[in-house]
Short mmCIF file of C-alpha atoms in Angstrom, two decimals:
data_model
loop_
_atom_site.label_atom_id
_atom_site.label_comp_id
_atom_site.label_asym_id
_atom_site.label_seq_id
_atom_site.Cartn_x
_atom_site.Cartn_y
_atom_site.Cartn_z
CA MET A 20 39.78 23.43 -13.12
CA GLY A 21 42.48 19.82 -13.04
CA GLU A 22 43.79 17.09 -11.13
CA GLY A 23 45.49 18.55 -7.72
CA GLN A 24 44.27 22.23 -8.18
CA LEU A 25 42.43 22.24 -5.30
CA LEU A 26 44.22 20.04 -2.79
CA THR A 27 45.25 22.56 -0.09
CA LYS A 28 45.59 22.09 3.81
CA THR A 29 42.84 24.44 4.31
CA LEU A 30 40.46 22.27 2.33
CA LEU A 31 40.89 19.06 3.37
CA ASN A 32 41.02 20.39 7.24
CA ASP A 33 37.84 21.78 6.24
CA LEU A 34 35.70 19.02 5.04
CA ALA A 35 36.85 16.99 7.20
CA SER A 36 35.90 18.62 10.07
CA ILE A 37 32.42 17.72 8.27
CA VAL A 38 32.78 13.93 8.18
CA GLY A 39 36.16 12.88 9.83
CA ALA A 40 39.82 12.87 8.32
CA ASP A 41 39.36 9.46 7.59
CA ARG A 42 36.69 9.64 4.66
CA VAL A 43 38.56 12.79 3.26
CA LEU A 44 40.91 10.89 0.56
CA THR A 45 43.52 11.78 -2.39
CA ASP A 46 45.60 9.19 -2.74
CA ARG A 47 45.92 8.33 -6.85
CA ASP A 48 44.82 4.67 -6.96
CA THR A 49 40.57 5.87 -5.44
CA LEU A 50 40.90 9.23 -7.40
CA ALA A 51 41.70 6.57 -10.44
CA LYS A 52 38.87 4.87 -9.56
CA TYR A 53 36.29 7.86 -10.00
CA SER A 54 37.70 8.96 -12.79
CA ARG A 55 36.27 6.46 -14.93
CA ASP A 56 33.39 4.35 -15.09
CA THR A 57 32.81 1.08 -17.71
CA SER A 58 31.93 3.88 -20.64
CA LEU A 59 33.55 5.52 -24.10
CA SER A 60 33.65 9.04 -21.90
CA PRO A 61 37.09 9.84 -21.12
CA GLU A 62 38.61 9.57 -17.81
CA ARG A 63 38.89 12.83 -15.20
CA MET A 64 41.09 12.76 -12.21
CA PRO A 65 38.55 14.35 -9.34
CA ASP A 66 40.65 16.79 -6.86
CA VAL A 67 39.64 14.46 -3.46
CA VAL A 68 36.71 12.07 -2.94
CA VAL A 69 34.39 12.43 0.47
CA ARG A 70 31.98 9.52 1.99
CA VAL A 71 28.94 10.72 3.23
CA THR A 72 26.91 9.09 5.11
CA ARG A 73 24.51 11.08 6.50
CA SER A 74 22.43 14.25 4.85
CA ALA A 75 23.14 16.76 6.97
CA GLU A 76 27.37 15.51 5.89
CA VAL A 77 26.21 15.37 2.53
CA GLN A 78 24.57 19.39 2.94
CA GLN A 79 27.41 20.50 4.73
CA VAL A 80 29.61 19.38 2.22
CA VAL A 81 27.67 21.66 -0.45
CA LYS A 82 27.06 24.78 1.43
CA TYR A 83 30.84 24.30 2.04
CA ALA A 84 31.77 23.77 -2.10
CA ASN A 85 28.90 26.00 -3.03
CA ILE A 86 31.69 29.52 -0.70
CA HIS A 87 33.95 28.53 -2.27
CA ASN A 88 32.51 27.25 -6.14
CA ILE A 89 34.28 24.59 -6.45
CA PRO A 90 33.10 21.44 -8.27
CA VAL A 91 30.79 18.78 -6.68
CA THR A 92 29.89 15.59 -8.44
CA PRO A 93 27.61 13.09 -6.55
CA ARG A 94 28.55 9.47 -7.19
CA SER A 95 26.33 6.32 -5.32
CA SER A 96 26.48 3.57 -7.20
CA GLY A 97 29.67 1.25 -7.87
CA ALA A 98 28.62 0.76 -11.81
CA GLY A 99 28.43 3.00 -13.83
CA PHE A 100 27.81 2.40 -17.47
CA TYR A 101 27.09 6.27 -19.35
CA GLY A 102 29.46 8.72 -17.97
CA ALA A 103 27.42 10.20 -15.38
CA GLY A 104 29.17 9.95 -12.79
CA ILE A 105 33.13 10.60 -14.01
CA PRO A 106 34.19 14.51 -13.05
CA GLU A 107 34.31 16.65 -16.36
CA GLN A 108 36.41 19.63 -13.37
CA GLY A 109 37.53 17.68 -10.95
CA GLY A 110 36.74 18.85 -7.40
CA ILE A 111 34.78 16.55 -5.73
CA ILE A 112 33.31 12.92 -5.55
CA LEU A 113 30.62 13.10 -3.28
CA ASP A 114 30.18 9.31 -2.46
CA MET A 115 26.90 7.80 -0.91
CA SER A 116 26.68 4.53 -1.64
CA ALA A 117 27.66 4.58 2.27
CA MET A 118 24.22 5.38 2.55
CA LYS A 119 22.21 2.44 3.13
CA ARG A 120 18.97 3.21 5.53
CA ILE A 121 15.91 1.56 4.30
CA MET A 122 14.06 3.55 6.18
CA LYS A 123 10.36 2.68 5.86
CA VAL A 124 8.05 0.36 4.38
CA ASP A 125 4.55 0.76 3.78
CA THR A 126 2.82 -1.99 2.66
CA ARG A 127 -0.90 -1.31 2.17
CA ASN A 128 0.47 1.73 -0.28
CA LYS A 129 3.34 -0.52 -1.54
CA TRP A 130 5.95 2.31 -1.05
CA ALA A 131 9.60 1.69 0.45
CA LEU A 132 11.61 5.32 1.34
CA ILE A 133 15.47 4.25 0.84
CA GLU A 134 19.00 6.12 0.57
CA PRO A 135 21.12 6.74 -1.96
CA GLY A 136 23.86 3.96 -0.60
CA VAL A 137 20.31 1.21 -0.65
CA THR A 138 20.68 -0.79 -4.05
CA TYR A 139 18.82 -4.04 -6.17
CA GLY A 140 19.50 -6.74 -4.05
CA GLU A 141 19.08 -5.03 -0.87
CA LEU A 142 16.72 -3.22 -1.01
CA GLN A 143 15.03 -7.00 -2.68
CA GLN A 144 16.52 -8.86 -0.34
CA HIS A 145 14.90 -6.71 3.39
CA LEU A 146 11.28 -6.11 0.56
CA ALA A 147 10.43 -10.17 1.10
CA GLY A 148 10.60 -9.57 4.81
CA TYR A 149 7.09 -8.07 3.85
CA GLY A 150 6.28 -10.53 1.19
CA MET A 151 7.55 -7.34 -0.57
CA ARG A 152 9.07 -6.61 -4.06
CA ALA A 153 11.14 -3.74 -5.86
CA LEU A 154 10.31 -2.59 -9.44
CA ASN A 155 13.20 -3.17 -11.24
CA PRO A 156 15.20 -3.07 -14.23
CA LEU A 157 16.64 -6.18 -16.38
CA LEU A 158 18.78 -7.26 -14.08
CA PRO A 159 20.65 -4.42 -13.18
CA HIS A 160 24.71 -4.38 -11.65
CA ARG A 161 24.81 -6.34 -8.09
CA ASP A 162 25.79 -3.06 -7.49
CA LYS A 163 23.80 -0.25 -8.65
CA SER A 164 22.36 1.73 -6.58
CA VAL A 165 18.44 2.09 -6.33
CA ILE A 166 18.51 5.74 -6.33
CA THR A 167 21.10 6.06 -9.15
CA SER A 168 18.30 4.26 -11.60
CA THR A 169 15.72 5.90 -11.03
CA LEU A 170 17.05 9.19 -12.11
CA GLU A 171 18.40 7.43 -14.34
CA ARG A 172 14.81 7.09 -15.49
CA GLU A 173 16.14 3.25 -16.60
CA PRO A 174 13.07 1.97 -18.19
CA LYS A 175 11.03 -0.61 -15.23
CA LEU A 176 10.43 -3.51 -16.34
CA THR A 177 6.41 -3.66 -15.66
CA PRO A 178 4.80 -1.96 -18.87
CA LYS A 179 2.15 -0.52 -16.68
CA HIS A 180 4.64 2.70 -15.82
CA HIS A 181 5.94 5.50 -17.73
CA LEU A 182 9.92 6.25 -16.41
CA ASP A 183 10.04 8.76 -14.03
CA GLU A 184 6.51 6.97 -12.64
CA THR A 185 8.17 4.88 -9.87
CA ILE A 186 8.87 8.32 -7.38
CA LEU A 187 6.46 9.54 -4.85
CA THR A 188 8.53 12.04 -2.88
CA MET A 189 12.13 13.32 -2.14
CA GLU A 190 14.02 14.74 -0.16
CA LEU A 191 17.36 16.62 -2.20
CA VAL A 192 19.88 18.60 -1.17
CA LEU A 193 20.16 21.97 -3.82
CA PRO A 194 23.37 23.33 -5.06
CA THR A 195 23.09 26.10 -2.66
CA GLY A 196 23.23 23.37 0.22
CA ASP A 197 19.81 23.76 0.91
CA LEU A 198 17.66 20.64 2.04
CA PHE A 199 13.67 21.05 0.50
CA ARG A 200 11.36 17.65 0.07
CA THR A 201 8.43 17.35 -2.67
CA GLY A 202 5.54 16.38 -3.12
CA SER A 203 3.63 14.80 0.83
CA MET A 204 7.02 15.31 2.12
CA ALA A 205 6.96 19.25 2.16
CA VAL A 206 6.59 19.77 4.73
CA PRO A 207 8.47 21.09 8.22
CA ALA A 208 12.15 19.97 9.23
CA SER A 209 11.03 16.58 10.22
CA ALA A 210 12.74 13.06 9.70
CA PRO A 211 11.95 11.39 6.06
CA GLU A 212 11.06 8.56 8.41
CA LYS A 213 8.66 9.90 11.00
CA VAL A 214 7.15 12.82 8.24
CA GLN A 215 4.06 10.15 8.16
CA GLU A 216 3.32 9.50 10.96
CA GLU A 217 3.73 13.23 12.17
CA THR A 218 1.78 14.70 9.03
CA HIS A 219 -0.88 11.52 8.92
CA SER A 220 -0.36 11.78 4.91
CA ASP A 221 -0.19 8.28 2.88
CA LEU A 222 3.32 9.68 1.42
CA CYS A 223 1.97 9.06 -2.18
CA ASN A 224 1.45 12.49 -3.30
CA SER A 225 4.34 13.23 -6.31
CA MET A 226 3.18 16.35 -7.30
CA GLY A 227 4.68 19.88 -5.96
CA PRO A 228 5.60 22.34 -4.49
CA GLY A 229 5.00 24.21 -7.33
CA ILE A 230 6.48 22.27 -10.16
CA ASP A 231 6.20 18.78 -10.62
CA TRP A 232 9.87 17.68 -9.17
CA TYR A 233 9.37 14.31 -9.97
CA ARG A 234 9.44 14.98 -13.83
CA LEU A 235 12.69 17.89 -13.50
CA ILE A 236 15.20 15.85 -11.35
CA PRO A 237 15.41 12.47 -13.31
CA GLY A 238 17.30 12.86 -15.94
CA SER A 239 19.19 15.76 -14.97
CA LEU A 240 22.33 13.45 -13.53
CA GLY A 241 22.35 15.18 -10.61
CA THR A 242 22.97 19.31 -12.00
CA TYR A 243 19.67 20.76 -10.18
CA GLY A 244 20.12 19.42 -7.21
CA ILE A 245 21.16 15.71 -4.33
CA VAL A 246 18.63 13.40 -3.85
CA THR A 247 19.12 11.61 -0.42
CA ALA A 248 16.17 10.02 0.19
CA MET A 249 13.32 8.71 -2.18
CA ASN A 250 9.91 7.60 -1.84
CA ILE A 251 9.53 4.61 -4.66
CA LYS A 252 7.01 2.47 -5.13
CA ILE A 253 7.32 -1.59 -4.77
CA ALA A 254 4.92 -4.40 -5.36
CA TYR A 255 3.90 -7.75 -4.64
CA LEU A 256 4.91 -11.15 -4.21
CA PRO A 257 3.11 -12.49 -6.86
CA THR A 258 1.67 -16.09 -5.33
CA GLN A 259 1.64 -18.28 -8.59
CA HIS A 260 3.63 -17.06 -11.75
CA LYS A 261 4.16 -18.45 -14.73
CA ILE A 262 7.13 -17.42 -17.70
CA VAL A 263 5.57 -17.48 -21.08
CA PHE A 264 7.47 -17.42 -24.23
CA PHE A 265 6.92 -16.63 -27.49
CA GLY A 266 9.43 -16.73 -30.69
CA PHE A 267 10.28 -14.38 -33.71
CA LYS A 268 12.43 -15.31 -37.71
CA HIS A 269 11.66 -11.21 -38.29
CA LEU A 270 11.14 -8.34 -35.74
CA GLU A 271 8.19 -7.63 -38.10
CA ASP A 272 6.48 -10.54 -37.00
CA ALA A 273 5.71 -9.60 -33.38
CA ILE A 274 4.55 -6.45 -33.32
CA ALA A 275 0.81 -6.83 -34.17
CA ALA A 276 0.97 -9.54 -30.95
CA PHE A 277 2.82 -7.50 -28.99
CA TYR A 278 0.28 -4.94 -29.36
CA LYS A 279 -2.27 -7.15 -29.09
CA ILE A 280 -0.70 -7.68 -25.76
CA GLU A 281 -0.60 -4.58 -23.69
CA ARG A 282 -4.02 -3.99 -25.09
CA LYS A 283 -4.82 -6.13 -22.99
CA GLN A 284 -2.47 -5.45 -20.53
CA ILE A 285 -1.50 -9.21 -20.04
CA GLY A 286 1.65 -10.16 -18.01
CA ASP A 287 3.03 -8.12 -14.86
CA ASP A 288 6.14 -8.27 -16.93
CA CYS A 289 6.83 -8.27 -20.16
CA PHE A 290 9.80 -7.67 -23.22
CA LEU A 291 11.59 -8.43 -25.97
CA LEU A 292 14.90 -9.73 -27.07
CA ASN A 293 16.86 -10.61 -29.40
CA SER A 294 18.95 -13.95 -29.77
CA GLN A 295 22.42 -11.82 -28.61
CA TYR A 296 20.84 -10.67 -25.98
CA LEU A 297 18.82 -13.70 -24.73
CA ALA A 298 21.92 -16.43 -25.20
CA ALA A 299 24.12 -13.66 -23.30
CA ILE A 300 21.11 -13.78 -19.97
CA LEU A 301 21.11 -17.84 -19.75
CA ALA A 302 24.38 -19.14 -20.94
CA SER A 303 26.32 -20.40 -18.23
CA ALA A 304 29.87 -20.04 -19.45
CA PRO A 305 30.22 -16.42 -21.45
CA GLU A 306 31.55 -18.99 -24.04
CA ASP A 307 28.46 -20.49 -24.40
CA ILE A 308 26.60 -17.66 -26.26
CA ALA A 309 27.94 -18.49 -29.64
CA ARG A 310 25.62 -21.44 -29.16
CA ILE A 311 22.93 -20.28 -27.84
CA SER A 312 22.50 -17.58 -29.99
CA ALA A 313 22.36 -19.85 -32.64
CA VAL A 314 19.59 -22.03 -31.66
CA LEU A 315 17.66 -19.36 -30.27
CA PRO A 316 14.34 -18.49 -32.29
CA PRO A 317 16.41 -14.21 -33.62
CA PHE A 318 14.06 -12.09 -31.17
CA VAL A 319 11.75 -13.62 -28.18
CA LEU A 320 8.99 -12.40 -26.04
CA ILE A 321 9.34 -12.78 -22.68
CA LEU A 322 5.88 -12.70 -20.86
CA ASN A 323 5.85 -13.24 -16.77
CA VAL A 324 1.86 -13.81 -16.52
CA THR A 325 1.25 -13.63 -12.52
CA ALA A 326 -1.10 -14.02 -9.56
CA GLY A 327 -0.71 -12.04 -6.58
CA GLU A 328 -3.14 -13.13 -2.39
CA TRP A 329 -6.40 -12.30 -4.14
CA PHE A 330 -8.68 -14.26 -6.35
CA PRO A 331 -4.76 -15.85 -7.70
CA ALA A 332 -6.36 -18.93 -9.84
CA GLU A 333 -8.66 -16.56 -11.81
CA LYS A 334 -6.36 -14.28 -12.68
CA MET A 335 -3.91 -16.35 -14.15
CA ALA A 336 -6.65 -18.27 -15.58
CA TYR A 337 -8.08 -15.52 -17.89
CA GLN A 338 -4.39 -14.11 -17.99
CA LEU A 339 -4.02 -17.59 -19.90
CA GLU A 340 -7.21 -17.86 -22.52
CA ALA A 341 -6.36 -14.33 -23.38
CA ILE A 342 -2.57 -15.57 -24.72
CA ALA A 343 -4.35 -18.35 -25.52
CA GLU A 344 -6.54 -16.15 -27.75
CA ILE A 345 -3.57 -14.39 -28.84
CA SER A 346 -2.14 -16.90 -30.17
CA ARG A 347 -5.18 -18.34 -32.58
CA THR A 348 -5.25 -14.62 -33.80
CA TYR A 349 -1.82 -14.33 -34.89
CA LEU A 350 -0.76 -18.26 -35.20
CA LEU A 351 1.74 -17.82 -32.47
CA GLN A 352 2.63 -20.85 -30.59
CA PRO A 353 3.42 -19.98 -27.00
CA MET A 354 6.54 -21.88 -25.66
CA GLU A 355 7.08 -23.15 -21.29
CA SER A 356 10.88 -23.78 -22.65
CA LEU A 357 13.30 -22.77 -25.17
CA PRO A 358 15.32 -24.54 -27.90
CA GLY A 359 19.25 -25.51 -26.83
CA VAL A 360 18.38 -24.35 -22.59
CA GLN A 361 17.87 -26.49 -19.85
CA GLU A 362 15.27 -25.10 -17.77
CA ALA A 363 15.08 -21.42 -19.38
CA GLU A 364 11.74 -20.69 -17.97
CA ARG A 365 13.59 -21.75 -14.31
CA VAL A 366 15.99 -19.24 -14.96
CA ILE A 367 14.39 -16.54 -16.61
CA ALA A 368 11.81 -16.25 -13.11
CA GLU A 369 14.85 -16.62 -10.82
CA ARG A 370 16.53 -14.29 -12.37
CA LEU A 371 13.45 -11.51 -12.78
CA TYR A 372 13.24 -10.27 -9.52
CA GLN A 373 16.99 -9.99 -8.50
CA PRO A 374 20.12 -8.35 -9.65
CA TRP A 375 22.48 -9.40 -11.77
CA LEU A 376 24.88 -11.22 -9.61
CA ASP A 377 28.31 -12.71 -11.80
CA ASP A 378 31.11 -10.79 -11.59
CA THR A 379 31.45 -10.21 -15.18
CA TYR A 380 27.40 -7.49 -16.55
CA TRP A 381 25.83 -10.23 -19.23
CA LYS A 382 25.76 -7.31 -20.93
CA PHE A 383 30.18 -7.57 -20.98
CA ARG A 384 29.77 -11.05 -21.36
CA ALA A 385 30.02 -11.28 -25.13
CA ARG A 386 33.41 -9.49 -25.02
CA GLY A 387 33.79 -8.43 -22.17
CA ALA A 388 32.60 -4.66 -22.78
CA ALA A 389 29.48 -3.00 -24.89
CA GLN A 390 28.29 0.29 -25.84
CA GLU A 391 24.66 0.41 -25.73
CA ILE A 392 22.18 3.11 -27.60
CA PHE A 393 18.87 3.99 -26.41
CA PHE A 394 15.51 5.85 -26.70
CA LEU A 395 12.34 5.65 -27.32
CA THR A 396 9.51 4.83 -30.21
CA PRO A 397 6.49 3.80 -31.18
CA LEU A 398 6.76 0.05 -31.66
CA LYS A 399 6.05 0.06 -34.95
CA ARG A 400 9.00 1.44 -36.23
CA ALA A 401 11.84 -0.92 -34.54
CA PRO A 402 12.18 -2.72 -36.91
CA GLU A 403 13.91 0.17 -39.05
CA PHE A 404 15.48 1.49 -36.54
CA PHE A 405 16.87 -2.21 -36.37
CA ALA A 406 17.79 -2.25 -39.73
CA LEU A 407 19.69 0.93 -40.04
CA ALA A 408 21.84 0.10 -36.96
CA ARG A 409 22.74 -2.86 -38.63
CA HIS A 410 23.06 -1.21 -42.01
CA ILE A 411 25.05 1.11 -40.23
CA ALA A 412 27.55 -1.22 -38.24
CA ALA A 413 28.29 -2.62 -41.81
CA ALA A 414 29.73 0.16 -42.80
CA HIS A 415 31.91 -0.20 -40.23
CA ASP A 416 33.13 -3.92 -40.87
CA TYR A 417 31.08 -4.28 -37.40
CA PRO A 418 29.37 -8.10 -37.13
CA ALA A 419 25.11 -7.06 -36.69
CA THR A 420 24.92 -10.41 -35.21
CA GLN A 421 26.54 -8.96 -32.03
CA ILE A 422 24.26 -6.69 -31.19
CA GLY A 423 21.68 -7.20 -29.07
CA LEU A 424 18.17 -6.28 -28.98
CA TYR A 425 16.20 -5.17 -25.77
CA LEU A 426 12.33 -3.61 -26.63
CA GLN A 427 10.76 -2.92 -23.43
CA PRO A 428 7.40 -1.19 -23.20
CA LYS A 429 5.50 1.18 -20.98
CA GLN A 430 2.76 2.43 -20.42
CA TRP A 431 1.27 -0.63 -21.60
CA GLY A 432 2.61 0.11 -24.94
CA ARG A 433 2.36 3.50 -26.03
CA ALA A 434 6.13 4.29 -26.23
CA PHE A 435 8.32 1.12 -26.31
CA HIS A 436 12.28 1.72 -24.42
CA MET A 437 14.38 0.73 -27.78
CA GLU A 438 17.87 -0.66 -26.79
CA LEU A 439 21.03 -1.44 -28.87
CA GLY A 440 24.17 -2.88 -26.91
CA PHE A 441 27.48 -3.62 -29.35
CA PRO A 442 29.94 -5.60 -27.75
CA TYR A 443 33.21 -5.14 -28.79
CA ASN A 444 36.79 -6.15 -26.40
CA PRO A 445 38.14 -3.35 -24.03
CA GLU A 446 42.09 -4.74 -24.84
CA SER A 447 41.17 -4.38 -28.25
CA LEU A 448 41.86 -0.74 -29.36
CA ALA A 449 40.90 -1.39 -32.62
CA GLU A 450 37.53 -2.76 -31.77
CA ARG A 451 37.03 0.19 -29.19
CA GLN A 452 37.75 2.90 -31.61
CA THR A 453 35.54 1.28 -34.63
CA VAL A 454 32.66 1.13 -31.23
CA GLU A 455 33.09 4.84 -30.92
CA ARG A 456 32.85 5.53 -33.89
CA LEU A 457 29.85 3.32 -35.02
CA TYR A 458 28.45 4.88 -31.19
CA LEU A 459 28.48 8.34 -32.95
CA GLU A 460 26.96 8.02 -36.94
CA ALA A 461 24.08 5.35 -35.22
CA SER A 462 23.62 7.79 -33.10
CA SER A 463 22.76 10.80 -35.16
CA ALA A 464 21.35 8.60 -37.80
CA LEU A 465 18.65 7.63 -35.45
CA ILE A 466 17.97 11.06 -33.80
CA ASN A 467 17.34 12.12 -37.59
CA GLN A 468 15.39 9.62 -37.72
CA GLY A 469 13.19 10.00 -35.30
CA ALA A 470 14.24 8.00 -32.54
CA PHE A 471 12.99 10.16 -29.04
CA PHE A 472 17.00 10.93 -27.58
CA TYR A 473 15.57 11.09 -23.89
CA ARG A 474 17.91 10.34 -21.45
CA ILE A 475 22.26 12.64 -22.24
CA TYR A 476 24.44 11.52 -21.80
CA GLY A 477 27.67 12.96 -23.26
CA SER A 478 28.10 13.22 -27.28
CA TRP A 479 24.13 13.06 -27.34
CA ALA A 480 23.80 16.90 -26.11
CA ASP A 481 25.32 18.18 -28.92
CA MET A 482 23.58 16.47 -31.22
CA VAL A 483 19.80 16.64 -29.46
CA TYR A 484 20.44 20.11 -27.94
CA SER A 485 21.25 21.13 -31.56
CA ARG A 486 18.15 20.80 -32.47
CA THR A 487 15.39 21.27 -29.26
CA GLY A 488 17.16 25.01 -29.35
CA GLN A 489 14.24 26.63 -26.35
CA LEU A 490 14.44 23.42 -24.17
CA HIS A 491 18.47 23.84 -24.38
CA ALA A 492 18.11 27.56 -23.13
CA THR A 493 15.07 27.16 -20.89
CA LEU A 494 16.90 23.57 -19.00
CA LYS A 495 20.06 26.35 -18.05
CA LYS A 496 17.41 29.28 -16.94
CA ILE A 497 16.19 25.66 -14.70
CA LYS A 498 19.99 25.13 -13.59
CA ASN A 499 20.94 29.60 -13.30
CA ILE A 500 18.10 29.16 -10.80
CA LEU A 501 18.89 26.04 -8.53
CA ASP A 502 22.39 26.54 -8.90
CA PRO A 503 23.60 29.20 -9.64
CA ARG A 504 27.29 29.06 -9.24
CA HIS A 505 26.96 26.02 -11.10
CA ILE A 506 28.95 24.01 -8.67
CA VAL A 507 26.82 20.67 -8.79
CA ASN A 508 28.36 18.31 -11.59
CA PRO A 509 29.11 20.79 -14.60
CA GLY A 510 29.44 19.75 -17.26
CA LYS A 511 27.25 17.59 -17.92
CA LEU A 512 24.19 18.32 -19.86
CA GLY A 513 26.04 20.23 -21.96
CA PHE A 514 26.49 23.45 -19.66
#
């Protein structure tokens, strides 16, 4: 189904009767904005963009599309990096970015009930009034939807949770147009913000009804349903904090100490960056990145040591003593500042709980764009995978010194999210083609070596599912049950 094939007067009138004529858009400039993102994914034009503001409108549009067999691709973020929101088969773009209600905040049970259009900046600003904060990834884009980020299983900075454990309950519209709620929100039809009062529930149970939907829906790229509300975990703002840096010459040198820190559960936020990625964050201007990267330690482990309202001095003391003990054991020198960067501790502390606010996203500052490869791995294999990526980059004449590295522990170090970033100039066709070839070869090689690709985008679908046939068959069966006409984000996940 291509551009223009669905643009009948009846279709436009029917959609306009649901959301209003001013929110049914067909001009070419608008359609072009939704045909691409910052990834290497091919452009695909939608036929029409429908901007919804309420869950009821989502239901009506999806029900209409299901009846008439029209593809629907949900979008709620103003920024896309992986091709998940590009309409493979045209049809309707369902833009939910205007659904911005923060319906309820429960400080006792530490959750917030939000709609898909809420960004991290908006949520953080709102929660600050309650003395709370969101559990965010590392410097998310300022236009990134919290719900989209959570459903894409972007790793949070806190090491205590696994990828989908910050989801409590959800309201979603199934591909048939039916409304469905999960966990302790699965009750008779009350508005999501009224469920807690009317059912006397804390809304903390994420399981059921039946299967664990909070595990099935994340990572499915919207192919199983469209989330219109989510109840997510939040945390208290710390009353005290201290940033601690550890520098390493070789990635192998960080492994034992990193594991020890995670076993002792030290630090509310903990992650490792190589000098290229850290310089991209700390540099005042893009032209300073190379200079700062050259003077930083090649690998830097960053700990955010925090304490809350209760016994803050005692908590800070035992964490700092544990850090001192680990430093003595592994002959490390904890640092409160970094070479070549003034007030690095302050810059990191101020930005940890905020989105990236500059016009150019931090991962793109070095060259203008970047392609990422990410997966889960035991920490002990990270040096092996990093060396493999550098070897393949060299074979493509790509400067290995430009590769960014990010390691994020999950569940206190049981697994690590490992991310490799390959910056390139998007205006250079030669650079783009080089990175695309490098990306495909490195992805395949990493999978063959045992890297666990847990977020499946674009060309990764064939690479992963060709090795896991039974899994792919099962996902197709679920798709056929929930979306028998295959209208919601078709073409993703390899079907």
